[in-house]
């Protein structure tokens, strides 16, 4: 079983929709959870990070972590065409071991 | 502007010809790392460095070398490139460990023929 599972998509939604992106993991050692966004031909950029179970909100983005189920989510409200990108979850164990999901491609149509 | 700068952006080379991809950051970050990104495999860590003269292997270090002689620079060296090293490479830096979130460079698209 892979350490981090993420549906590759693509996920296609109309503008204004609520988007749910998810990752599951198997290693209980993961303690920090991040979401990165990667536009085509660009490096990933950090969107959000959290280390506890529960929700963390930042504008239109909400990160949710359920450690008991080993499940993390990123919700995007009022999605915009500019949100079209690949979203990568990233999970940290220890000081430097960051494991990335393979990414979900999101397409938001006007 | 705070950034991680990689050069070159695109490179086509032949098998066995040594090459270096440079990486420089202007944020005084202690932690730097190299990743490769391949379709279906995602981002995989090659090497990382916690500080000057301190480097360690990531998940896929074979065929690569790194050095950290100065805080701002972290070059990736391919002594004898092979076609299976054709990939998209990213350099990243962080203030102190991967848990603080990386700033990534724009990537280097390497093709080895």
mmCIF file of C-alpha atoms in Angstrom:
data_model
loop_
_atom_site.group_PDB
_atom_site.id
_atom_site.type_symbol
_atom_site.label_atom_id
_atom_site.label_comp_id
_atom_site.label_asym_id
_atom_site.label_seq_id
_atom_site.Cartn_x
_atom_site.Cartn_y
_atom_site.Cartn_z
ATOM 1 C CA UNK A 1 0.000 0.000 0.000
ATOM 2 C CA UNK A 2 1.341 3.408 -0.981
ATOM 3 C CA UNK A 3 1.973 5.826 1.878
ATOM 4 C CA UNK A 4 -0.114 8.635 0.406
ATOM 5 C CA UNK A 5 -2.994 8.148 -2.018
ATOM 6 C CA UNK A 6 -4.455 10.969 -4.063
ATOM 7 C CA UNK A 7 -6.852 10.717 -6.985
ATOM 8 C CA UNK A 8 -5.115 12.167 -10.070
ATOM 9 C CA UNK A 9 -8.319 13.495 -11.634
ATOM 10 C CA UNK A 10 -8.850 15.545 -13.663
ATOM 11 C CA UNK A 11 -11.669 17.032 -11.636
ATOM 12 C CA UNK A 12 -13.795 19.363 -13.771
ATOM 13 C CA UNK A 13 -16.207 21.799 -12.139
ATOM 14 C CA UNK A 14 -18.077 24.939 -13.195
ATOM 15 C CA UNK A 15 -17.080 28.322 -11.836
ATOM 16 C CA UNK A 16 -18.574 28.955 -8.402
ATOM 17 C CA UNK A 17 -18.688 25.298 -7.373
ATOM 18 C CA UNK A 18 -17.381 23.961 -4.088
ATOM 19 C CA UNK A 19 -14.400 21.718 -4.707
ATOM 20 C CA UNK A 20 -13.281 18.880 -2.455
ATOM 21 C CA UNK A 21 -9.778 17.444 -2.860
ATOM 22 C CA UNK A 22 -8.659 14.520 -0.746
ATOM 23 C CA UNK A 23 -5.724 12.387 0.333
ATOM 24 C CA UNK A 24 -5.539 9.265 2.427
ATOM 25 C CA UNK A 25 -2.452 8.009 4.167
ATOM 26 C CA UNK A 26 -1.336 4.932 6.008
ATOM 27 C CA UNK A 27 1.596 6.067 8.185
ATOM 28 C CA UNK A 28 0.637 7.275 11.654
ATOM 29 C CA UNK A 29 4.007 9.050 11.920
ATOM 30 C CA UNK A 30 2.774 11.879 9.690
ATOM 31 C CA UNK A 31 2.223 14.893 11.921
ATOM 32 C CA UNK A 32 2.168 17.943 9.630
ATOM 33 C CA UNK A 33 -0.148 18.227 6.677
ATOM 34 C CA UNK A 34 0.184 20.646 3.811
ATOM 35 C CA UNK A 35 -1.426 21.516 0.538
ATOM 36 C CA UNK A 36 0.520 22.857 -2.400
ATOM 37 C CA UNK A 37 -0.819 24.264 -5.648
ATOM 38 C CA UNK A 38 1.103 23.818 -8.890
ATOM 39 C CA UNK A 39 0.297 25.715 -12.045
ATOM 40 C CA UNK A 40 1.468 24.336 -15.364
ATOM 41 C CA UNK A 41 5.200 24.916 -15.955
ATOM 42 C CA UNK A 42 5.658 26.286 -12.431
ATOM 43 C CA UNK A 43 6.984 25.015 -9.135
ATOM 44 C CA UNK A 44 4.538 24.082 -6.373
ATOM 45 C CA UNK A 45 3.529 26.846 -3.957
ATOM 46 C CA UNK A 46 2.430 26.326 -0.382
ATOM 47 C CA UNK A 47 -1.282 26.975 0.159
ATOM 48 C CA UNK A 48 -1.961 25.805 3.673
ATOM 49 C CA UNK A 49 -0.509 23.716 6.440
ATOM 50 C CA UNK A 50 -1.839 22.284 9.664
ATOM 51 C CA UNK A 51 -0.704 19.847 12.298
ATOM 52 C CA UNK A 52 -3.844 19.016 14.205
ATOM 53 C CA UNK A 53 -7.103 17.299 13.489
ATOM 54 C CA UNK A 54 -9.911 19.661 12.610
ATOM 55 C CA UNK A 55 -10.420 22.525 10.191
ATOM 56 C CA UNK A 56 -8.242 25.469 9.233
ATOM 57 C CA UNK A 57 -9.659 28.230 7.082
ATOM 58 C CA UNK A 58 -7.909 30.794 4.897
ATOM 59 C CA UNK A 59 -10.172 32.841 2.666
ATOM 60 C CA UNK A 60 -11.889 30.523 0.200
ATOM 61 C CA UNK A 61 -9.741 27.570 1.271
ATOM 62 C CA UNK A 62 -10.369 25.169 4.152
ATOM 63 C CA UNK A 63 -7.989 22.375 5.119
ATOM 64 C CA UNK A 64 -9.436 19.499 7.084
ATOM 65 C CA UNK A 65 -7.524 16.757 8.858
ATOM 66 C CA UNK A 66 -8.948 13.585 10.401
ATOM 67 C CA UNK A 67 -6.055 11.736 11.976
ATOM 68 C CA UNK A 68 -8.217 8.900 13.241
ATOM 69 C CA UNK A 69 -9.299 8.090 9.669
ATOM 70 C CA UNK A 70 -5.952 9.137 8.157
ATOM 71 C CA UNK A 71 -7.786 11.406 5.755
ATOM 72 C CA UNK A 72 -7.089 14.987 4.753
ATOM 73 C CA UNK A 73 -9.121 17.318 2.566
ATOM 74 C CA UNK A 74 -8.889 20.705 0.926
ATOM 75 C CA UNK A 75 -12.119 22.547 0.181
ATOM 76 C CA UNK A 76 -12.293 25.470 -2.220
ATOM 77 C CA UNK A 77 -15.394 27.642 -2.055
ATOM 78 C CA UNK A 78 -16.617 29.765 -4.963
ATOM 79 C CA UNK A 79 -14.052 28.202 -7.286
ATOM 80 C CA UNK A 80 -12.577 30.411 -10.001
ATOM 81 C CA UNK A 81 -10.943 29.593 -13.349
ATOM 82 C CA UNK A 82 -7.694 30.855 -11.794
ATOM 83 C CA UNK A 83 -7.922 27.923 -9.342
ATOM 84 C CA UNK A 84 -7.286 25.533 -12.240
ATOM 85 C CA UNK A 85 -4.069 23.802 -11.267
ATOM 86 C CA UNK A 86 -2.738 20.588 -9.785
ATOM 87 C CA UNK A 87 -3.144 20.300 -6.015
ATOM 88 C CA UNK A 88 -0.641 18.252 -4.055
ATOM 89 C CA UNK A 89 -1.027 17.084 -0.513
ATOM 90 C CA UNK A 90 2.222 16.777 1.431
ATOM 91 C CA UNK A 91 2.703 14.998 4.730
ATOM 92 C CA UNK A 92 5.630 15.439 7.082
ATOM 93 C CA UNK A 93 7.131 12.943 9.466
ATOM 94 C CA UNK A 94 10.103 13.921 11.564
ATOM 95 C CA UNK A 95 12.194 16.952 10.632
ATOM 96 C CA UNK A 96 12.699 16.545 6.948
ATOM 97 C CA UNK A 97 10.779 13.627 5.482
ATOM 98 C CA UNK A 98 8.055 15.216 3.367
ATOM 99 C CA UNK A 99 5.961 12.786 1.316
ATOM 100 C CA UNK A 100 3.904 14.233 -1.516
ATOM 101 C CA UNK A 101 0.758 12.834 -3.028
ATOM 102 C CA UNK A 102 0.810 12.528 -6.806
ATOM 103 C CA UNK A 103 -1.537 15.474 -7.186
ATOM 104 C CA UNK A 104 -5.093 16.075 -8.394
ATOM 105 C CA UNK A 105 -5.614 18.176 -11.505
ATOM 106 C CA UNK A 106 -8.488 20.649 -11.093
ATOM 107 C CA UNK A 107 -10.174 22.357 -14.038
ATOM 108 C CA UNK A 108 -12.627 25.174 -13.318
ATOM 109 C CA UNK A 109 -14.593 26.232 -16.366
ATOM 110 C CA UNK A 110 -16.066 29.757 -16.737
ATOM 111 C CA UNK B 1 11.868 39.525 -4.348
ATOM 112 C CA UNK B 2 12.232 36.376 -2.255
ATOM 113 C CA UNK B 3 12.850 33.497 -4.593
ATOM 114 C CA UNK B 4 14.616 30.280 -5.494
ATOM 115 C CA UNK B 5 16.415 30.525 -8.819
ATOM 116 C CA UNK B 6 17.286 27.485 -10.883
ATOM 117 C CA UNK B 7 19.323 27.388 -14.033
ATOM 118 C CA UNK B 8 18.980 26.322 -16.723
ATOM 119 C CA UNK B 9 15.213 26.071 -17.237
ATOM 120 C CA UNK B 10 15.591 23.631 -20.088
ATOM 121 C CA UNK B 11 18.492 21.329 -20.917
ATOM 122 C CA UNK B 12 19.010 18.610 -23.492
ATOM 123 C CA UNK B 13 22.182 16.594 -23.112
ATOM 124 C CA UNK B 14 23.708 13.298 -24.160
ATOM 125 C CA UNK B 15 24.292 10.218 -22.063
ATOM 126 C CA UNK B 16 27.436 10.421 -19.976
ATOM 127 C CA UNK B 17 28.120 14.132 -20.301
ATOM 128 C CA UNK B 18 28.492 15.639 -16.840
ATOM 129 C CA UNK B 19 26.154 18.496 -16.017
ATOM 130 C CA UNK B 20 25.290 20.773 -13.131
ATOM 131 C CA UNK B 21 21.963 22.380 -12.363
ATOM 132 C CA UNK B 22 22.386 25.426 -10.176
ATOM 133 C CA UNK B 23 20.068 26.534 -7.392
ATOM 134 C CA UNK B 24 20.283 29.728 -5.402
ATOM 135 C CA UNK B 25 17.983 31.252 -2.778
ATOM 136 C CA UNK B 26 17.977 34.802 -1.397
ATOM 137 C CA UNK B 27 15.960 34.205 1.777
ATOM 138 C CA UNK B 28 18.781 33.063 4.072
ATOM 139 C CA UNK B 29 17.067 29.685 4.386
ATOM 140 C CA UNK B 30 18.954 26.921 6.164
ATOM 141 C CA UNK B 31 17.155 23.973 4.567
ATOM 142 C CA UNK B 32 17.386 23.166 0.866
ATOM 143 C CA UNK B 33 16.264 20.184 -1.140
ATOM 144 C CA UNK B 34 16.147 18.736 -4.638
ATOM 145 C CA UNK B 35 13.143 16.903 -6.058
ATOM 146 C CA UNK B 36 12.365 15.252 -9.342
ATOM 147 C CA UNK B 37 8.839 15.097 -10.698
ATOM 148 C CA UNK B 38 7.759 12.351 -13.086
ATOM 149 C CA UNK B 39 4.305 11.513 -14.485
ATOM 150 C CA UNK B 40 2.611 8.898 -12.365
ATOM 151 C CA UNK B 41 5.324 9.046 -9.714
ATOM 152 C CA UNK B 42 4.884 12.555 -8.335
ATOM 153 C CA UNK B 43 7.570 14.490 -6.490
ATOM 154 C CA UNK B 44 10.413 12.443 -5.079
ATOM 155 C CA UNK B 45 13.234 13.818 -2.958
ATOM 156 C CA UNK B 46 16.765 13.356 -4.288
ATOM 157 C CA UNK B 47 18.936 15.066 -1.667
ATOM 158 C CA UNK B 48 18.496 17.602 1.070
ATOM 159 C CA UNK B 49 20.710 19.859 3.152
ATOM 160 C CA UNK B 50 19.995 21.103 6.655
ATOM 161 C CA UNK B 51 22.827 23.620 6.606
ATOM 162 C CA UNK B 52 26.194 24.437 5.082
ATOM 163 C CA UNK B 53 28.314 21.302 4.610
ATOM 164 C CA UNK B 54 25.433 19.086 5.838
ATOM 165 C CA UNK B 55 23.743 16.997 3.161
ATOM 166 C CA UNK B 56 21.823 13.742 3.180
ATOM 167 C CA UNK B 57 20.149 11.358 0.771
ATOM 168 C CA UNK B 58 16.481 11.464 -0.016
ATOM 169 C CA UNK B 59 14.417 8.725 -1.623
ATOM 170 C CA UNK B 60 16.132 8.572 -5.035
ATOM 171 C CA UNK B 61 19.784 9.695 -4.675
ATOM 172 C CA UNK B 62 21.390 7.240 -7.114
ATOM 173 C CA UNK B 63 23.213 8.973 -9.955
ATOM 174 C CA UNK B 64 23.201 12.406 -8.310
ATOM 175 C CA UNK B 65 25.573 14.455 -6.190
ATOM 176 C CA UNK B 66 25.089 17.696 -4.313
ATOM 177 C CA UNK B 67 27.206 20.142 -2.371
ATOM 178 C CA UNK B 68 26.444 22.950 0.073
ATOM 179 C CA UNK B 69 29.497 25.149 0.393
ATOM 180 C CA UNK B 70 27.500 28.336 0.880
ATOM 181 C CA UNK B 71 24.127 28.842 2.501
ATOM 182 C CA UNK B 72 22.480 30.283 -0.595
ATOM 183 C CA UNK B 73 23.627 27.714 -3.193
ATOM 184 C CA UNK B 74 22.789 24.039 -3.589
ATOM 185 C CA UNK B 75 23.851 22.685 -6.987
ATOM 186 C CA UNK B 76 22.736 19.314 -8.320
ATOM 187 C CA UNK B 77 25.409 17.368 -10.185
ATOM 188 C CA UNK B 78 24.854 14.521 -12.609
ATOM 189 C CA UNK B 79 28.285 12.974 -13.149
ATOM 190 C CA UNK B 80 27.180 10.599 -15.916
ATOM 191 C CA UNK B 81 23.578 11.291 -16.916
ATOM 192 C CA UNK B 82 21.451 8.475 -18.266
ATOM 193 C CA UNK B 83 18.083 8.553 -20.088
ATOM 194 C CA UNK B 84 16.235 7.473 -16.916
ATOM 195 C CA UNK B 85 17.249 10.798 -15.383
ATOM 196 C CA UNK B 86 15.111 12.625 -17.919
ATOM 197 C CA UNK B 87 12.730 14.478 -15.645
ATOM 198 C CA UNK B 88 11.515 17.797 -14.264
ATOM 199 C CA UNK B 89 13.725 18.910 -11.395
ATOM 200 C CA UNK B 90 12.817 21.307 -8.606
ATOM 201 C CA UNK B 91 14.982 22.962 -6.022
ATOM 202 C CA UNK B 92 13.264 24.089 -2.833
ATOM 203 C CA UNK B 93 14.235 25.908 0.335
ATOM 204 C CA UNK B 94 12.740 26.400 3.772
ATOM 205 C CA UNK B 95 13.696 28.459 6.826
ATOM 206 C CA UNK B 96 14.273 25.412 9.001
ATOM 207 C CA UNK B 97 13.073 21.975 7.978
ATOM 208 C CA UNK B 98 10.413 20.810 5.586
ATOM 209 C CA UNK B 99 7.638 21.485 8.102
ATOM 210 C CA UNK B 100 7.865 25.245 7.582
ATOM 211 C CA UNK B 101 6.816 24.910 3.969
ATOM 212 C CA UNK B 102 8.978 25.038 0.928
ATOM 213 C CA UNK B 103 9.586 27.796 -1.558
ATOM 214 C CA UNK B 104 10.143 26.046 -4.876
ATOM 215 C CA UNK B 105 12.094 27.159 -7.900
ATOM 216 C CA UNK B 106 10.477 27.222 -11.333
ATOM 217 C CA UNK B 107 11.968 23.900 -12.366
ATOM 218 C CA UNK B 108 14.541 22.527 -14.798
ATOM 219 C CA UNK B 109 13.318 20.308 -17.617
ATOM 220 C CA UNK B 110 16.153 17.870 -18.339
ATOM 221 C CA UNK B 111 16.232 15.520 -21.303
ATOM 222 C CA UNK B 112 19.027 12.962 -21.603
ATOM 223 C CA UNK B 113 19.325 11.321 -25.037
#
